[in-house]
PDB file of C-alpha atoms in Angstrom:
ATOM      1  CA  UNK A   1      19.588  -6.980  19.984  1.00 80.00           C
ATOM      2  CA  UNK A   2      19.823  -7.558  16.203  1.00 90.00           C
ATOM      3  CA  UNK A   3      16.581  -6.876  14.387  1.00 95.00           C
ATOM      4  CA  UNK A   4      16.009  -9.464  11.625  1.00 97.00           C
ATOM      5  CA  UNK A   5      14.052  -8.100   8.780  1.00 97.00           C
ATOM      6  CA  UNK A   6      12.498  -9.180   5.355  1.00 98.00           C
ATOM      7  CA  UNK A   7      12.678  -6.781   2.534  1.00 97.00           C
ATOM      8  CA  UNK A   8      10.401  -6.944  -0.627  1.00 97.00           C
ATOM      9  CA  UNK A   9      10.916  -5.062  -3.537  1.00 96.00           C
ATOM     10  CA  UNK A  10      10.902  -6.001  -7.201  1.00 95.00           C
ATOM     11  CA  UNK A  11      14.140  -4.090  -8.167  1.00 95.00           C
ATOM     12  CA  UNK A  12      17.407  -6.186  -7.107  1.00 95.00           C
ATOM     13  CA  UNK A  13      19.300  -2.920  -7.040  1.00 96.00           C
ATOM     14  CA  UNK A  14      17.080  -1.402  -4.276  1.00 95.00           C
ATOM     15  CA  UNK A  15      17.336  -4.551  -2.278  1.00 96.00           C
ATOM     16  CA  UNK A  16      20.992  -4.673  -2.511  1.00 96.00           C
ATOM     17  CA  UNK A  17      21.333  -0.997  -1.683  1.00 95.00           C
ATOM     18  CA  UNK A  18      19.363  -1.566   1.428  1.00 95.00           C
ATOM     19  CA  UNK A  19      21.436  -4.402   2.573  1.00 95.00           C
ATOM     20  CA  UNK A  20      24.523  -2.393   1.976  1.00 94.00           C
ATOM     21  CA  UNK A  21      23.049   0.565   3.865  1.00 94.00           C
ATOM     22  CA  UNK A  22      22.085  -1.662   6.796  1.00 94.00           C
ATOM     23  CA  UNK A  23      25.403  -3.473   6.957  1.00 91.00           C
ATOM     24  CA  UNK A  24      26.996  -1.661   9.938  1.00 88.00           C
ATOM     25  CA  UNK A  25      23.727  -1.277  11.901  1.00 93.00           C
ATOM     26  CA  UNK A  26      21.938  -3.654  14.185  1.00 94.00           C
ATOM     27  CA  UNK A  27      19.476  -4.624  11.511  1.00 96.00           C
ATOM     28  CA  UNK A  28      20.100  -7.815   9.472  1.00 96.00           C
ATOM     29  CA  UNK A  29      18.217  -8.701   6.347  1.00 96.00           C
ATOM     30  CA  UNK A  30      17.313 -12.421   6.614  1.00 96.00           C
ATOM     31  CA  UNK A  31      15.135 -12.837   3.678  1.00 97.00           C
ATOM     32  CA  UNK A  32      14.271 -11.229   0.237  1.00 97.00           C
ATOM     33  CA  UNK A  33      11.413 -10.980  -2.017  1.00 96.00           C
ATOM     34  CA  UNK A  34      10.771  -9.554  -5.314  1.00 95.00           C
ATOM     35  CA  UNK A  35       6.858  -9.753  -5.269  1.00 94.00           C
ATOM     36  CA  UNK A  36       4.039  -9.611  -2.698  1.00 93.00           C
ATOM     37  CA  UNK A  37       3.110 -13.347  -2.865  1.00 94.00           C
ATOM     38  CA  UNK A  38       6.963 -14.429  -1.992  1.00 95.00           C
ATOM     39  CA  UNK A  39       7.073 -11.747   0.711  1.00 96.00           C
ATOM     40  CA  UNK A  40       3.863 -13.214   2.285  1.00 96.00           C
ATOM     41  CA  UNK A  41       5.473 -16.776   2.158  1.00 96.00           C
ATOM     42  CA  UNK A  42       8.786 -15.719   3.581  1.00 97.00           C
ATOM     43  CA  UNK A  43       7.052 -13.709   6.392  1.00 97.00           C
ATOM     44  CA  UNK A  44       5.228 -16.714   7.600  1.00 96.00           C
ATOM     45  CA  UNK A  45       8.283 -18.904   7.417  1.00 97.00           C
ATOM     46  CA  UNK A  46      10.814 -16.636   8.843  1.00 97.00           C
ATOM     47  CA  UNK A  47       8.546 -14.545  11.346  1.00 96.00           C
ATOM     48  CA  UNK A  48      10.765 -11.547  11.093  1.00 97.00           C
ATOM     49  CA  UNK A  49      11.158  -8.596  13.403  1.00 97.00           C
ATOM     50  CA  UNK A  50       9.795  -6.393  10.649  1.00 97.00           C
ATOM     51  CA  UNK A  51       8.763  -6.466   6.868  1.00 98.00           C
ATOM     52  CA  UNK A  52       9.914  -3.626   4.756  1.00 98.00           C
ATOM     53  CA  UNK A  53       7.453  -3.880   1.685  1.00 97.00           C
ATOM     54  CA  UNK A  54       7.406  -2.075  -1.536  1.00 96.00           C
ATOM     55  CA  UNK A  55       3.972  -0.977  -2.743  1.00 93.00           C
ATOM     56  CA  UNK A  56       3.954  -1.671  -6.677  1.00 90.00           C
ATOM     57  CA  UNK A  57       5.187  -5.052  -7.342  1.00 90.00           C
ATOM     58  CA  UNK A  58       4.243  -7.821  -9.896  1.00 82.00           C
ATOM     59  CA  UNK A  59       2.532 -11.168  -8.576  1.00 78.00           C
ATOM     60  CA  UNK A  60       0.878  -9.494  -5.588  1.00 79.00           C
ATOM     61  CA  UNK A  61       1.255  -5.750  -4.813  1.00 86.00           C
ATOM     62  CA  UNK A  62       2.615  -4.638  -1.345  1.00 92.00           C
ATOM     63  CA  UNK A  63      -0.632  -3.359  -0.094  1.00 89.00           C
ATOM     64  CA  UNK A  64      -2.591  -6.742  -0.941  1.00 89.00           C
ATOM     65  CA  UNK A  65       0.418  -8.547   0.778  1.00 93.00           C
ATOM     66  CA  UNK A  66      -0.028  -5.953   3.799  1.00 93.00           C
ATOM     67  CA  UNK A  67      -3.649  -6.848   4.285  1.00 89.00           C
ATOM     68  CA  UNK A  68      -2.764 -10.501   4.345  1.00 91.00           C
ATOM     69  CA  UNK A  69       0.172 -10.041   6.776  1.00 95.00           C
ATOM     70  CA  UNK A  70      -2.006  -7.877   9.242  1.00 91.00           C
ATOM     71  CA  UNK A  71      -4.559 -10.813   9.350  1.00 90.00           C
ATOM     72  CA  UNK A  72      -2.170 -13.636   9.606  1.00 94.00           C
ATOM     73  CA  UNK A  73       0.779 -12.455  11.335  1.00 95.00           C
ATOM     74  CA  UNK A  74      -0.461  -9.359  13.425  1.00 93.00           C
ATOM     75  CA  UNK A  75       2.417  -9.242  15.483  1.00 95.00           C
ATOM     76  CA  UNK A  76       4.877  -8.765  12.710  1.00 96.00           C
ATOM     77  CA  UNK A  77       5.173  -4.747  11.942  1.00 96.00           C
ATOM     78  CA  UNK A  78       4.938  -3.770   8.370  1.00 97.00           C
ATOM     79  CA  UNK A  79       6.675  -0.675   6.868  1.00 97.00           C
ATOM     80  CA  UNK A  80       5.798   0.410   3.644  1.00 96.00           C
ATOM     81  CA  UNK A  81       8.560   1.527   1.543  1.00 95.00           C
ATOM     82  CA  UNK A  82       7.794   3.363  -1.948  1.00 94.00           C
ATOM     83  CA  UNK A  83       8.974   5.670  -4.555  1.00 92.00           C
ATOM     84  CA  UNK A  84       5.242   6.942  -4.807  1.00 88.00           C
ATOM     85  CA  UNK A  85       4.205   9.890  -2.545  1.00 87.00           C
ATOM     86  CA  UNK A  86       0.562   8.980  -3.417  1.00 84.00           C
ATOM     87  CA  UNK A  87      -2.273   9.633  -1.107  1.00 82.00           C
ATOM     88  CA  UNK A  88      -4.300   6.741  -2.125  1.00 82.00           C
ATOM     89  CA  UNK A  89      -1.409   4.421  -1.448  1.00 87.00           C
ATOM     90  CA  UNK A  90      -0.841   6.215   1.903  1.00 87.00           C
ATOM     91  CA  UNK A  91      -4.523   6.067   2.852  1.00 84.00           C
ATOM     92  CA  UNK A  92      -4.724   2.332   2.184  1.00 84.00           C
ATOM     93  CA  UNK A  93      -1.521   1.539   3.986  1.00 89.00           C
ATOM     94  CA  UNK A  94      -2.929   3.274   7.070  1.00 86.00           C
ATOM     95  CA  UNK A  95      -6.417   1.756   6.691  1.00 82.00           C
ATOM     96  CA  UNK A  96      -4.837  -1.744   6.460  1.00 86.00           C
ATOM     97  CA  UNK A  97      -2.560  -1.432   9.393  1.00 88.00           C
ATOM     98  CA  UNK A  98       0.888  -0.472   8.446  1.00 94.00           C
ATOM     99  CA  UNK A  99       3.219   1.018  11.045  1.00 94.00           C
ATOM    100  CA  UNK A 100       4.105   3.788   8.647  1.00 94.00           C
ATOM    101  CA  UNK A 101       4.902   4.798   5.117  1.00 94.00           C
ATOM    102  CA  UNK A 102       8.451   5.616   3.971  1.00 94.00           C
ATOM    103  CA  UNK A 103       9.714   7.083   0.625  1.00 94.00           C
ATOM    104  CA  UNK A 104      12.735   5.599  -1.028  1.00 94.00           C
ATOM    105  CA  UNK A 105      14.247   8.982  -1.155  1.00 94.00           C
ATOM    106  CA  UNK A 106      14.556   9.085   2.560  1.00 94.00           C
ATOM    107  CA  UNK A 107      17.884   9.674   4.236  1.00 95.00           C
ATOM    108  CA  UNK A 108      19.772   6.533   5.607  1.00 94.00           C
ATOM    109  CA  UNK A 109      19.415   7.679   9.326  1.00 95.00           C
ATOM    110  CA  UNK A 110      15.608   8.262   8.820  1.00 94.00           C
ATOM    111  CA  UNK A 111      15.191   4.665   7.265  1.00 95.00           C
ATOM    112  CA  UNK A 112      17.181   3.006   9.957  1.00 96.00           C
ATOM    113  CA  UNK A 113      15.466   4.885  12.600  1.00 95.00           C
ATOM    114  CA  UNK A 114      12.033   4.087  11.206  1.00 95.00           C
ATOM    115  CA  UNK A 115      12.853   0.449  11.088  1.00 96.00           C
ATOM    116  CA  UNK A 116      13.932   0.379  14.767  1.00 96.00           C
ATOM    117  CA  UNK A 117      10.832   2.309  15.972  1.00 95.00           C
ATOM    118  CA  UNK A 118       8.468   0.274  13.759  1.00 95.00           C
ATOM    119  CA  UNK A 119      10.127  -2.937  15.045  1.00 95.00           C
ATOM    120  CA  UNK A 120       9.736  -2.017  18.636  1.00 93.00           C
ATOM    121  CA  UNK A 121       5.893  -1.536  17.967  1.00 91.00           C
ATOM    122  CA  UNK A 122       5.829   2.284  17.537  1.00 92.00           C
ATOM    123  CA  UNK A 123       3.867   4.166  14.803  1.00 88.00           C
ATOM    124  CA  UNK A 124       6.107   6.208  12.565  1.00 90.00           C
ATOM    125  CA  UNK A 125       3.274   7.929  10.863  1.00 88.00           C
ATOM    126  CA  UNK A 126       4.050  11.550  10.420  1.00 80.00           C
ATOM    127  CA  UNK A 127       1.691  14.446  11.120  1.00 79.00           C
ATOM    128  CA  UNK A 128       1.825  15.198   7.268  1.00 79.00           C
ATOM    129  CA  UNK A 129       0.772  11.740   6.397  1.00 78.00           C
ATOM    130  CA  UNK A 130      -2.160  11.758   8.878  1.00 76.00           C
ATOM    131  CA  UNK A 131      -3.264  15.238   7.884  1.00 73.00           C
ATOM    132  CA  UNK A 132      -3.335  14.292   4.176  1.00 70.00           C
ATOM    133  CA  UNK A 133      -5.489  11.248   4.503  1.00 72.00           C
ATOM    134  CA  UNK A 134      -7.641  11.905   7.627  1.00 63.00           C
ATOM    135  CA  UNK A 135     -10.511  13.239   5.649  1.00 61.00           C
ATOM    136  CA  UNK A 136     -10.545  10.122   3.567  1.00 59.00           C
ATOM    137  CA  UNK A 137     -10.459   7.626   6.613  1.00 60.00           C
ATOM    138  CA  UNK A 138     -12.796   9.651   8.574  1.00 58.00           C
ATOM    139  CA  UNK A 139     -15.387  10.454   5.733  1.00 54.00           C
ATOM    140  CA  UNK A 140     -18.775   9.305   7.000  1.00 51.00           C
ATOM    141  CA  UNK A 141     -20.529   6.704   4.740  1.00 52.00           C
ATOM    142  CA  UNK A 142     -23.382   8.780   3.319  1.00 47.00           C
ATOM    143  CA  UNK A 143     -24.702   5.909   1.437  1.00 51.00           C
ATOM    144  CA  UNK A 144     -25.423   2.331   2.548  1.00 54.00           C
ATOM    145  CA  UNK A 145     -23.819  -0.386   0.795  1.00 56.00           C
ATOM    146  CA  UNK A 146     -27.220  -1.553  -0.529  1.00 57.00           C
ATOM    147  CA  UNK A 147     -27.726   1.938  -2.191  1.00 68.00           C
ATOM    148  CA  UNK A 148     -24.492   1.490  -4.099  1.00 81.00           C
ATOM    149  CA  UNK A 149     -25.218   0.079  -7.485  1.00 86.00           C
ATOM    150  CA  UNK A 150     -22.003  -0.308  -9.339  1.00 89.00           C
ATOM    151  CA  UNK A 151     -21.818  -1.622 -12.913  1.00 92.00           C
ATOM    152  CA  UNK A 152     -19.387  -4.367 -13.686  1.00 92.00           C
ATOM    153  CA  UNK A 153     -17.186  -2.092 -15.458  1.00 94.00           C
ATOM    154  CA  UNK A 154     -17.448   0.613 -12.619  1.00 93.00           C
ATOM    155  CA  UNK A 155     -16.375  -2.031 -10.131  1.00 91.00           C
ATOM    156  CA  UNK A 156     -13.332  -3.031 -12.367  1.00 92.00           C
ATOM    157  CA  UNK A 157     -12.258   0.631 -12.455  1.00 93.00           C
ATOM    158  CA  UNK A 158     -12.784   1.141  -8.780  1.00 92.00           C
ATOM    159  CA  UNK A 159     -10.564  -1.852  -7.896  1.00 86.00           C
ATOM    160  CA  UNK A 160      -7.906  -0.505 -10.360  1.00 87.00           C
ATOM    161  CA  UNK A 161      -8.301   3.003  -8.815  1.00 86.00           C
ATOM    162  CA  UNK A 162      -8.022   1.551  -5.235  1.00 81.00           C
ATOM    163  CA  UNK A 163      -4.561   0.060  -6.333  1.00 77.00           C
ATOM    164  CA  UNK A 164      -3.359   3.530  -6.968  1.00 76.00           C
ATOM    165  CA  UNK A 165      -3.418   3.490 -10.789  1.00 81.00           C
ATOM    166  CA  UNK A 166      -3.795   6.839 -12.717  1.00 85.00           C
ATOM    167  CA  UNK A 167      -6.642   7.039 -15.243  1.00 90.00           C
ATOM    168  CA  UNK A 168      -4.108   6.346 -17.998  1.00 90.00           C
ATOM    169  CA  UNK A 169      -2.890   3.154 -16.265  1.00 88.00           C
ATOM    170  CA  UNK A 170      -6.478   2.007 -15.701  1.00 91.00           C
ATOM    171  CA  UNK A 171      -7.179   2.621 -19.428  1.00 93.00           C
ATOM    172  CA  UNK A 172      -4.397   0.412 -20.418  1.00 91.00           C
ATOM    173  CA  UNK A 173      -5.148  -2.305 -18.023  1.00 89.00           C
ATOM    174  CA  UNK A 174      -8.636  -2.558 -18.919  1.00 93.00           C
ATOM    175  CA  UNK A 175      -8.294  -1.862 -22.489  1.00 93.00           C
ATOM    176  CA  UNK A 176     -10.768   1.133 -22.705  1.00 93.00           C
ATOM    177  CA  UNK A 177     -10.113   4.841 -23.463  1.00 94.00           C
ATOM    178  CA  UNK A 178      -8.763   7.502 -21.050  1.00 92.00           C
ATOM    179  CA  UNK A 179     -12.097   9.466 -21.534  1.00 93.00           C
ATOM    180  CA  UNK A 180     -14.290   6.449 -20.750  1.00 95.00           C
ATOM    181  CA  UNK A 181     -12.091   6.032 -17.558  1.00 94.00           C
ATOM    182  CA  UNK A 182     -12.657   9.435 -16.432  1.00 93.00           C
ATOM    183  CA  UNK A 183     -16.444   9.192 -17.021  1.00 94.00           C
ATOM    184  CA  UNK A 184     -16.373   5.932 -14.891  1.00 94.00           C
ATOM    185  CA  UNK A 185     -14.543   7.542 -12.178  1.00 93.00           C
ATOM    186  CA  UNK A 186     -17.029  10.496 -11.961  1.00 93.00           C
ATOM    187  CA  UNK A 187     -19.879   8.022 -11.771  1.00 93.00           C
ATOM    188  CA  UNK A 188     -18.119   6.064  -9.027  1.00 93.00           C
ATOM    189  CA  UNK A 189     -17.481   9.146  -6.806  1.00 91.00           C
ATOM    190  CA  UNK A 190     -21.146  10.228  -7.145  1.00 90.00           C
ATOM    191  CA  UNK A 191     -22.430   6.749  -6.443  1.00 90.00           C
ATOM    192  CA  UNK A 192     -20.332   6.371  -3.255  1.00 88.00           C
ATOM    193  CA  UNK A 193     -21.049   9.939  -2.084  1.00 85.00           C
ATOM    194  CA  UNK A 194     -17.358  10.655  -1.697  1.00 83.00           C
ATOM    195  CA  UNK A 195     -15.333  13.643  -3.061  1.00 81.00           C
ATOM    196  CA  UNK A 196     -12.079  12.143  -4.385  1.00 82.00           C
ATOM    197  CA  UNK A 197     -10.192   8.940  -5.426  1.00 84.00           C
ATOM    198  CA  UNK A 198      -8.575   8.439  -2.072  1.00 79.00           C
ATOM    199  CA  UNK A 199     -12.096   8.301  -0.370  1.00 82.00           C
ATOM    200  CA  UNK A 200     -13.194   5.889  -2.919  1.00 85.00           C
ATOM    201  CA  UNK A 201     -10.088   3.743  -2.418  1.00 81.00           C
ATOM    202  CA  UNK A 202     -10.743   3.604   1.349  1.00 78.00           C
ATOM    203  CA  UNK A 203     -14.329   2.753   0.728  1.00 82.00           C
ATOM    204  CA  UNK A 204     -13.361  -0.198  -1.372  1.00 82.00           C
ATOM    205  CA  UNK A 205     -10.621  -1.415   1.112  1.00 75.00           C
ATOM    206  CA  UNK A 206     -13.025  -1.375   4.095  1.00 74.00           C
ATOM    207  CA  UNK A 207     -15.587  -3.454   2.086  1.00 76.00           C
ATOM    208  CA  UNK A 208     -12.711  -6.000   0.972  1.00 70.00           C
ATOM    209  CA  UNK A 209     -13.297  -5.351  -2.771  1.00 71.00           C
ATOM    210  CA  UNK A 210      -9.558  -5.732  -3.502  1.00 63.00           C
TER     211      UNK A 210
END
């Protein structure tokens, strides 16, 4: 049976490469998107066997799109496909219900096998992926939501942090200094009673702050 998939990536060369890679397999690309908003609309229209979704895209990033797809199309598996081996991205993808997280550097056979497995309903999360983010996902909530008093700027920084941006990228996005971002991040970790950025990102995801 032919698997009909939707691929979403903001680089045309990546989409073209994937189509060429899948040409002689049992997987057919039925729709393409260059951003998360378009991917969501096309998934609702075509109801594909699987969505192969990039993480960082303009006009709606892949992880935000993933969250919407899992709510509105829970029977359509979503496989994240990224150039970034980022623990925050991986933790968010797992928390939001992705079937797995593939790096773009993966070999052709691995990509094809992952698509087939995920489309059939299997999880392709590796032991290494799970080991890296288990601490963040299982971290107990030491403070209640009512005890967390974030300033407006800290909330803005937390949202950017949860999107996987570095301190430098957050500084550029918000128009503040790198040192100021570092200070905000430290305050956020203290207020949330978490030990790292990944745990803070998962905290934000679970409270629908994105």
